Coordinates of C-alpha atoms in Angstrom, one line a residue:
Chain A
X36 CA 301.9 204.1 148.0
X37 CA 303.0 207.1 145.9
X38 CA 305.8 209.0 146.3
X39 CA 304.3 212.3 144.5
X40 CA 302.5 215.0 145.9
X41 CA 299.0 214.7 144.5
X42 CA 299.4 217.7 142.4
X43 CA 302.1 216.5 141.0
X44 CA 300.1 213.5 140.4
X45 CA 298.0 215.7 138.3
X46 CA 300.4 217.4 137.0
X47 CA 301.6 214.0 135.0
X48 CA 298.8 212.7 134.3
X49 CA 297.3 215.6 132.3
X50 CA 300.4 215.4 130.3
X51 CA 300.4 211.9 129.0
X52 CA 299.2 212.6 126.3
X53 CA 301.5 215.7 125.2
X54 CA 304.0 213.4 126.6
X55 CA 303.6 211.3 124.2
X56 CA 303.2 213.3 120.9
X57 CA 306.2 215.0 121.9
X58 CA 304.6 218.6 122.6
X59 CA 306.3 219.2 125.8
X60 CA 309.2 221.9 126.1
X61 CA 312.4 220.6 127.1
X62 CA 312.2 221.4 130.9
X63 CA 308.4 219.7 131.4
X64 CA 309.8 216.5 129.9
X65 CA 312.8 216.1 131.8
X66 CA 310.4 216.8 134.9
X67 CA 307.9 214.2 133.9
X68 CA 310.4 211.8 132.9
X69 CA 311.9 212.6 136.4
X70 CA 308.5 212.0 138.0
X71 CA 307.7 209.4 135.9
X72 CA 310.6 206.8 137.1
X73 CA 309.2 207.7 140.5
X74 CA 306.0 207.2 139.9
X75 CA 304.5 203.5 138.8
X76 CA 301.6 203.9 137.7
X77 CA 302.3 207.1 135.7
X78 CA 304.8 204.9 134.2
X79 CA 302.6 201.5 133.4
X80 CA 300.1 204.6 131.7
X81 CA 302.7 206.0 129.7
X82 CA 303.7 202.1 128.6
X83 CA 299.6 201.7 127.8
X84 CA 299.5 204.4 126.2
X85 CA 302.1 203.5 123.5
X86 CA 301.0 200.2 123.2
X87 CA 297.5 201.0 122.1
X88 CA 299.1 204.0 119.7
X89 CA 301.3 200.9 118.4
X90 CA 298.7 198.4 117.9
X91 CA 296.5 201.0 116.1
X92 CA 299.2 201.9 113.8
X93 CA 299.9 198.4 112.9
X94 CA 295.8 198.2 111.8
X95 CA 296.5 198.3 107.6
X96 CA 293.6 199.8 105.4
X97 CA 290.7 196.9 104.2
X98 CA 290.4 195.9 101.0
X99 CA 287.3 196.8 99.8
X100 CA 285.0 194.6 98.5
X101 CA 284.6 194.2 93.9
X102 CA 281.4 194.4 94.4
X103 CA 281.4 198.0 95.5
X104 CA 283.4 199.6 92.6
X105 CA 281.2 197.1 90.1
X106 CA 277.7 198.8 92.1
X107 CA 279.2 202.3 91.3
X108 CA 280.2 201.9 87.6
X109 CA 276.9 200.4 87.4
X110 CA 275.1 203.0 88.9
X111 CA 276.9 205.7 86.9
X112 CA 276.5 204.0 83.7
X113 CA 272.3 203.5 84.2
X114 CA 272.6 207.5 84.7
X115 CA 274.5 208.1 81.8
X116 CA 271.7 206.9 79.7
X117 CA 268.8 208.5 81.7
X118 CA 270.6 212.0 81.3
X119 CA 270.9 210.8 77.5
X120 CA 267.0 209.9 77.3
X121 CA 266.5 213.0 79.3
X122 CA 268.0 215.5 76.7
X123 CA 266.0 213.7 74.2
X124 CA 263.1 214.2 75.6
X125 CA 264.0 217.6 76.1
X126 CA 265.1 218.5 73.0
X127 CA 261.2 217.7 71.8
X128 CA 259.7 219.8 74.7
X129 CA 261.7 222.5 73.9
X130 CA 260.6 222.0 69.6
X131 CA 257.0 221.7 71.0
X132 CA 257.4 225.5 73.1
X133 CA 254.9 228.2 72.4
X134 CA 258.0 230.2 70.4
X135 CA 258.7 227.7 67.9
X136 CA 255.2 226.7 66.9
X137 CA 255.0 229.9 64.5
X138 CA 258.7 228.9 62.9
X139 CA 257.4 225.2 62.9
X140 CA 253.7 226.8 60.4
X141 CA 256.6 228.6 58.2
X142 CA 258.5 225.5 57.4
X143 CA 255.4 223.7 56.6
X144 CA 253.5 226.3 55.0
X145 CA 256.9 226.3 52.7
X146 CA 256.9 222.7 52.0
X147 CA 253.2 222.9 50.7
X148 CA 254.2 225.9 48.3
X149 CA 256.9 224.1 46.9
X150 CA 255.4 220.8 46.5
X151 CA 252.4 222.5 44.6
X152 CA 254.8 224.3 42.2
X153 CA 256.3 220.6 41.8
X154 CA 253.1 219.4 40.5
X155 CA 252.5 219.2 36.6
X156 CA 256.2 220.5 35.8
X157 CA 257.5 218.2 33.1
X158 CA 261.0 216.5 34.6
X159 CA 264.0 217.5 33.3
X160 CA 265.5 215.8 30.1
X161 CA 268.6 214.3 30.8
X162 CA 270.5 213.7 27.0
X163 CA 271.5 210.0 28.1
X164 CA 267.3 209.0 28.8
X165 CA 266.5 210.6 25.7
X166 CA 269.0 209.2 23.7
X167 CA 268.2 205.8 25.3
X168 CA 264.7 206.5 24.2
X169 CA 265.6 207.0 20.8
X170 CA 267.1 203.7 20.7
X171 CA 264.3 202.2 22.7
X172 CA 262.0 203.4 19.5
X173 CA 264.3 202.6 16.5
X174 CA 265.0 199.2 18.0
X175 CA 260.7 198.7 18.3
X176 CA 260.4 200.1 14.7
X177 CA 262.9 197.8 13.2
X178 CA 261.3 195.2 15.4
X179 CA 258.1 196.0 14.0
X180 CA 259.3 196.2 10.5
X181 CA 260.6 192.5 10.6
X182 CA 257.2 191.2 12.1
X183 CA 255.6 193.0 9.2
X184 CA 258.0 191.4 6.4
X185 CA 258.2 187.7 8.2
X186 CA 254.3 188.2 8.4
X187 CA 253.9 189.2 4.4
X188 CA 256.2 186.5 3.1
X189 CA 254.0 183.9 5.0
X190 CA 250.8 185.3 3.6
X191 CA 252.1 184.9 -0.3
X192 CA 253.4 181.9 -0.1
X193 CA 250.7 180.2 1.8
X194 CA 247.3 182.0 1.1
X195 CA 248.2 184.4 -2.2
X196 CA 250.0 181.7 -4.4
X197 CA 247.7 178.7 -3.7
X198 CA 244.4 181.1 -3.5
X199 CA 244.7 183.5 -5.7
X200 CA 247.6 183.4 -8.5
X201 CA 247.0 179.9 -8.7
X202 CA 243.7 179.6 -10.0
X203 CA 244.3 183.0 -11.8
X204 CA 246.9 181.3 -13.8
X205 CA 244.3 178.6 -14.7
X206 CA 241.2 181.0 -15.7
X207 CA 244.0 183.1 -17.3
X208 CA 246.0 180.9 -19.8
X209 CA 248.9 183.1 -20.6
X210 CA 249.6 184.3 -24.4
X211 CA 252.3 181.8 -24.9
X212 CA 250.0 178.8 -24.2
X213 CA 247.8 180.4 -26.7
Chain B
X220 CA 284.2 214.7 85.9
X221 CA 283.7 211.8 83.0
X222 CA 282.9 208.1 84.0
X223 CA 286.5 207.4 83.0
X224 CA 288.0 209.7 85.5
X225 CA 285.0 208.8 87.8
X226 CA 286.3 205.2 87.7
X227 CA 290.0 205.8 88.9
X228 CA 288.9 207.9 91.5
X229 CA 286.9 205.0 92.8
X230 CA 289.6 202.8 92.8
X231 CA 291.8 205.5 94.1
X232 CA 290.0 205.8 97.3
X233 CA 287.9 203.2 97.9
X234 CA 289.7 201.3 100.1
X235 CA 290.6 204.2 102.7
X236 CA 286.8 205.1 103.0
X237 CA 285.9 201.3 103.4
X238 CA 288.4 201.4 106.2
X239 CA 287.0 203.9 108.2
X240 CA 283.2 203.1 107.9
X241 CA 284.2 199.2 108.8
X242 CA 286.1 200.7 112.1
X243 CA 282.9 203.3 112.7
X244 CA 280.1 200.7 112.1
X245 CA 282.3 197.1 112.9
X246 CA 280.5 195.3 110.1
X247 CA 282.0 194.8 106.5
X248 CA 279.0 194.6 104.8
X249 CA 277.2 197.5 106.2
X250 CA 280.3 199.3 105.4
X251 CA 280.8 198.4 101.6
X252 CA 277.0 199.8 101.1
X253 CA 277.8 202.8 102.9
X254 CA 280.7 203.3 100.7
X255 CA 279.1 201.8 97.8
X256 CA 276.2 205.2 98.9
X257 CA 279.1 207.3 99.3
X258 CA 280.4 207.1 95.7
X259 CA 277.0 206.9 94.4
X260 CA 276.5 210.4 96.1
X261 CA 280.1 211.9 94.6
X262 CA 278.8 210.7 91.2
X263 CA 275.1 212.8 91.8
X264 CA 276.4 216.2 92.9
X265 CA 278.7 216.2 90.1
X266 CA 281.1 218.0 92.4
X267 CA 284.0 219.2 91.1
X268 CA 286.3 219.2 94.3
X269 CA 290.2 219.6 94.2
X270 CA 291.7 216.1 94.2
X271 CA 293.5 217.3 97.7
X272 CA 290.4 217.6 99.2
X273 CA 288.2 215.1 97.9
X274 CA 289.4 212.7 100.3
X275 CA 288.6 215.0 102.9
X276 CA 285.2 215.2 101.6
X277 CA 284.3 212.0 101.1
X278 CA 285.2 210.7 104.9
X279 CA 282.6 213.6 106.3
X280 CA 280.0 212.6 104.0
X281 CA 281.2 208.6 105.0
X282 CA 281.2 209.8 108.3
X283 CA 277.5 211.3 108.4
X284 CA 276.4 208.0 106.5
X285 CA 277.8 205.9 108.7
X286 CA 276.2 208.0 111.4
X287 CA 272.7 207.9 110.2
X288 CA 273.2 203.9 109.4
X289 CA 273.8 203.1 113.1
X290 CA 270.6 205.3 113.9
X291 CA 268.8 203.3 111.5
X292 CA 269.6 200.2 111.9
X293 CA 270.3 200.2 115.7
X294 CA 273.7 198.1 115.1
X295 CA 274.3 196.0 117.8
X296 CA 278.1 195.1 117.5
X297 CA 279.0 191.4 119.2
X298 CA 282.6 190.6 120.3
X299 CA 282.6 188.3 117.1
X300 CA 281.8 191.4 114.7
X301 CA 284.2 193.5 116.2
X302 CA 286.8 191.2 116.1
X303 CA 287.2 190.2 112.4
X304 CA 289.0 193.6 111.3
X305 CA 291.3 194.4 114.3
X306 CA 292.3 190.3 113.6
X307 CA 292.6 190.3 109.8
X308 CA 294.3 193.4 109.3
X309 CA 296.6 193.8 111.7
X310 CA 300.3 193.7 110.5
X311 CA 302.0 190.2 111.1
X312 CA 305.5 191.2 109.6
X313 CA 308.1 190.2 112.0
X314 CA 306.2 189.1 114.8
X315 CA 307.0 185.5 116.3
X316 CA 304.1 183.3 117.0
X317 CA 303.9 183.8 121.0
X318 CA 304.1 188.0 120.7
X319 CA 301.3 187.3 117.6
X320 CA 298.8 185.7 120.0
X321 CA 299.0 188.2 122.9
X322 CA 299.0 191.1 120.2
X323 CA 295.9 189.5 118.9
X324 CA 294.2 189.7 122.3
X325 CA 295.6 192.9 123.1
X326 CA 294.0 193.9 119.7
X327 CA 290.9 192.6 120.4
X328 CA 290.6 194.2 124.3
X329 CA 291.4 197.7 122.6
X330 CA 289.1 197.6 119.5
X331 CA 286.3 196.9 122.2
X332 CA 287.6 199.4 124.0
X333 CA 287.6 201.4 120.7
X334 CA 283.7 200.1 120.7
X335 CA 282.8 201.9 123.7
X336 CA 284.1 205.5 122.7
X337 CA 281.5 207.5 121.2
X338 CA 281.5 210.1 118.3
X339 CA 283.4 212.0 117.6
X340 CA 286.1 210.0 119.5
X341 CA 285.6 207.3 117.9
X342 CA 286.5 208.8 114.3
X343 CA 289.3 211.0 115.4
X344 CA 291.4 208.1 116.6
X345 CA 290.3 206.1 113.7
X346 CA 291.6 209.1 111.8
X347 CA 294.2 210.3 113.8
X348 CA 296.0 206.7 114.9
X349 CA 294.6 204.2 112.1
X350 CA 294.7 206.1 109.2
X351 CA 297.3 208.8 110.2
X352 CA 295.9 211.8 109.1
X353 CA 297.3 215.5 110.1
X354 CA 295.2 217.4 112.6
X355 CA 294.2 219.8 110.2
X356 CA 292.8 217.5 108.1
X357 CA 290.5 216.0 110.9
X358 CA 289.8 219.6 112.0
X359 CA 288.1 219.7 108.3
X360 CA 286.4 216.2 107.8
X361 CA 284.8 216.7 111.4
X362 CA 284.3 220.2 111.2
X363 CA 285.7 220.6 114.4
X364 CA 288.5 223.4 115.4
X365 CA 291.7 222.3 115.6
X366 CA 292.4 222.5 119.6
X367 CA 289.1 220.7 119.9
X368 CA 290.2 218.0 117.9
X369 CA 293.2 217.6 120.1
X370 CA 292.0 217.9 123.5
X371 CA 289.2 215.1 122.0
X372 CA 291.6 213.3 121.4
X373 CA 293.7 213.3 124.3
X374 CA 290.7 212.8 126.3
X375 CA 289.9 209.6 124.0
X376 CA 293.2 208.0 124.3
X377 CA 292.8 208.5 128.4
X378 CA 289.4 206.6 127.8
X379 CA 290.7 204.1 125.6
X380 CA 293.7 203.4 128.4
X381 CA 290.9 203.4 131.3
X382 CA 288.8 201.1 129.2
X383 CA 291.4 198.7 128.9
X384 CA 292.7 198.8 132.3
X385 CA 289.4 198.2 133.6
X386 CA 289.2 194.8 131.0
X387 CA 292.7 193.7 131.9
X388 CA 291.4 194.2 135.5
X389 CA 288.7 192.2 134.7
X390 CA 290.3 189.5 132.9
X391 CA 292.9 189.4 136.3
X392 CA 289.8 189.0 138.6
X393 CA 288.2 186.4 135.8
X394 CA 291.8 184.0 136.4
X395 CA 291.7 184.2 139.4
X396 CA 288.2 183.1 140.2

């Protein structure tokens, strides 16, 4: 049986909870507390009360799982290169706009003049290449030269002497053997 | 906010959000994909958000998720699914092997009691007891006003003691029998 007045009964129970985060001015708690050691049941709910506030505080955070931070990175790292592929792609739509097409005809239409003015203009002389050339040319003269002298020696002595001063010598006996 | 910067904020805050989706939905795995979804969608709106708030921020849009997964998916929490976090993770420190056991029921009686509140009990005593956050703070995740959040929460904790009165009632009847 309880020895409260129903109201007062109320009166407690409505204030558990402010009880219990200590938001009750000094003369309500010393009521309820009076009330309380009265009062059983107010009592056993006020000892609930802080048990389950206990028990939830003692609850420590999860770990949570590799797998999650390794999905994430993953994630971010595939979008990195879409948004890179995207601004290429971009970059080309935006050469390939209705305003650029007229500054795109200039540059080629440049290119063409120039490579025409290109065409049948003798390339510079550089003084190394020529003077390499003139090398290249006294080297192939002397070259020449020596296949010309090697070539006349060889005809004397093998064709000339035995063909022709040879039996000249014997049609023509000279003075002395006269 | 650059993928280096992206990274340690992951780490940063991973764990708290995986907390409170695995206390909202009472399954791991469901909650690692919703906090896996969560990051993923912190990483899409590019949002630059104060690092003060961004915690704030992520547990609303963890909370919506988690929201939208139990309408999808219709979870059906058992005793067994509920259990594993109020068991795992409950400190241990200090506590002999007797008082361990009957904390370990207890545990388990309130986090099916927990089970039973709806939203947005549920998440401001998740917040408020579990993860200890300020009033204010819930006010902002829930977008609820701040007197709302406390008289919700009063009125959860009087549910939560009701709810486990009624199972230690039962559990007293069950003996008996």
């Amino acid at each position: 049986m309880t020895l409260l007045e129903n109201q007062d009964h109320e009166w407690l129970n409505s204030r558990i909870e402010a009880y219990l985060d200590g938001d009750l001015s000094e003369s309500d708690r010393v009521r309820f507390e009076l009330l309380m050691e009265a009062e059983k049941t107010i009592w056993e709910d006020v000892n609930l009360a802080n048990q389950i506030v206990a028990t939830l505080r003692n609850v420590r955070d999860e770990a949570c799982p590799d797998y999650v931070l390794a999905g994430v990175m993953s994630h971010v790292r595939s979008d990195l290169r879409r948004s890179a592929w995207a601004q290429v792609q971009s970059f080309f739509l935006r050469l390939n706009a209705a305003h650029l097409k007229p500054a795109f005809a200039v540059v080629v239409l440049f290119l063409m003049v120039f490579t025409s003015t290109q065409i049948g203009k003798p390339a510079k002389e550089s003084p190394m290449a020529v003077a390499q050339a003139l090398d290249d040319v006294k080297w192939t003269l002397a070259f020449l030269s020596e296949a010309g002298r090697t070539t006349g020696s060889t005809v004397k002595s093998d064709v000339i002497e035995d063909q022709v001063v040879g039996p000249m010598s014997r049609n023509f006996p000279s003075k002395s053997e006269n | 906010m650059n993928p280096v910067e992206f990274n340690l904020c992951v780490k940063q805050h991973q764990n708290r959000v995986f907390s409170f989706c695995a206390h909202l939905l009472g399954d791991k795995e469901l909650a690692a994909d919703v906090t896996q979804d969560v990051f993923i969608k912190l990483w899409e709106h590019k949002i630059r958000l104060d690092p003060d708030r961004l915690i704030g921020w992520l547990l609303t849009v963890a909370r919506n998720s988690c929201i939208d997964s139990m309408r999808r998916k219709k979870v059906r929490r058992s005793v067994k699914e509920t259990d594993d976090f109020s068991l795992d993770s409950l400190s241990s420190d200090e506590i002999g092997p007797d008082r361990l056991a009957s904390n370990e029921i207890f545990s388990v009686r309130l986090k099916r009691a927990l089970d039973t509140l709806g939203e947005p009990f549920k998440s401001i005593v998740v917040l408020r007891e579990i993860q200890d956050y300020k009033y204010e703070e819930i006010s902002e995740v829930l977008n609820l006003p701040l007197n709302t959040v406390k008289v919700y929460l009063h009125r959860a904790r009087k549910a939560l003691r009701e709810a486990l009165k009624n199972e230690l009632m039962e559990a007293t009847d069950h003996d008996f029998a």
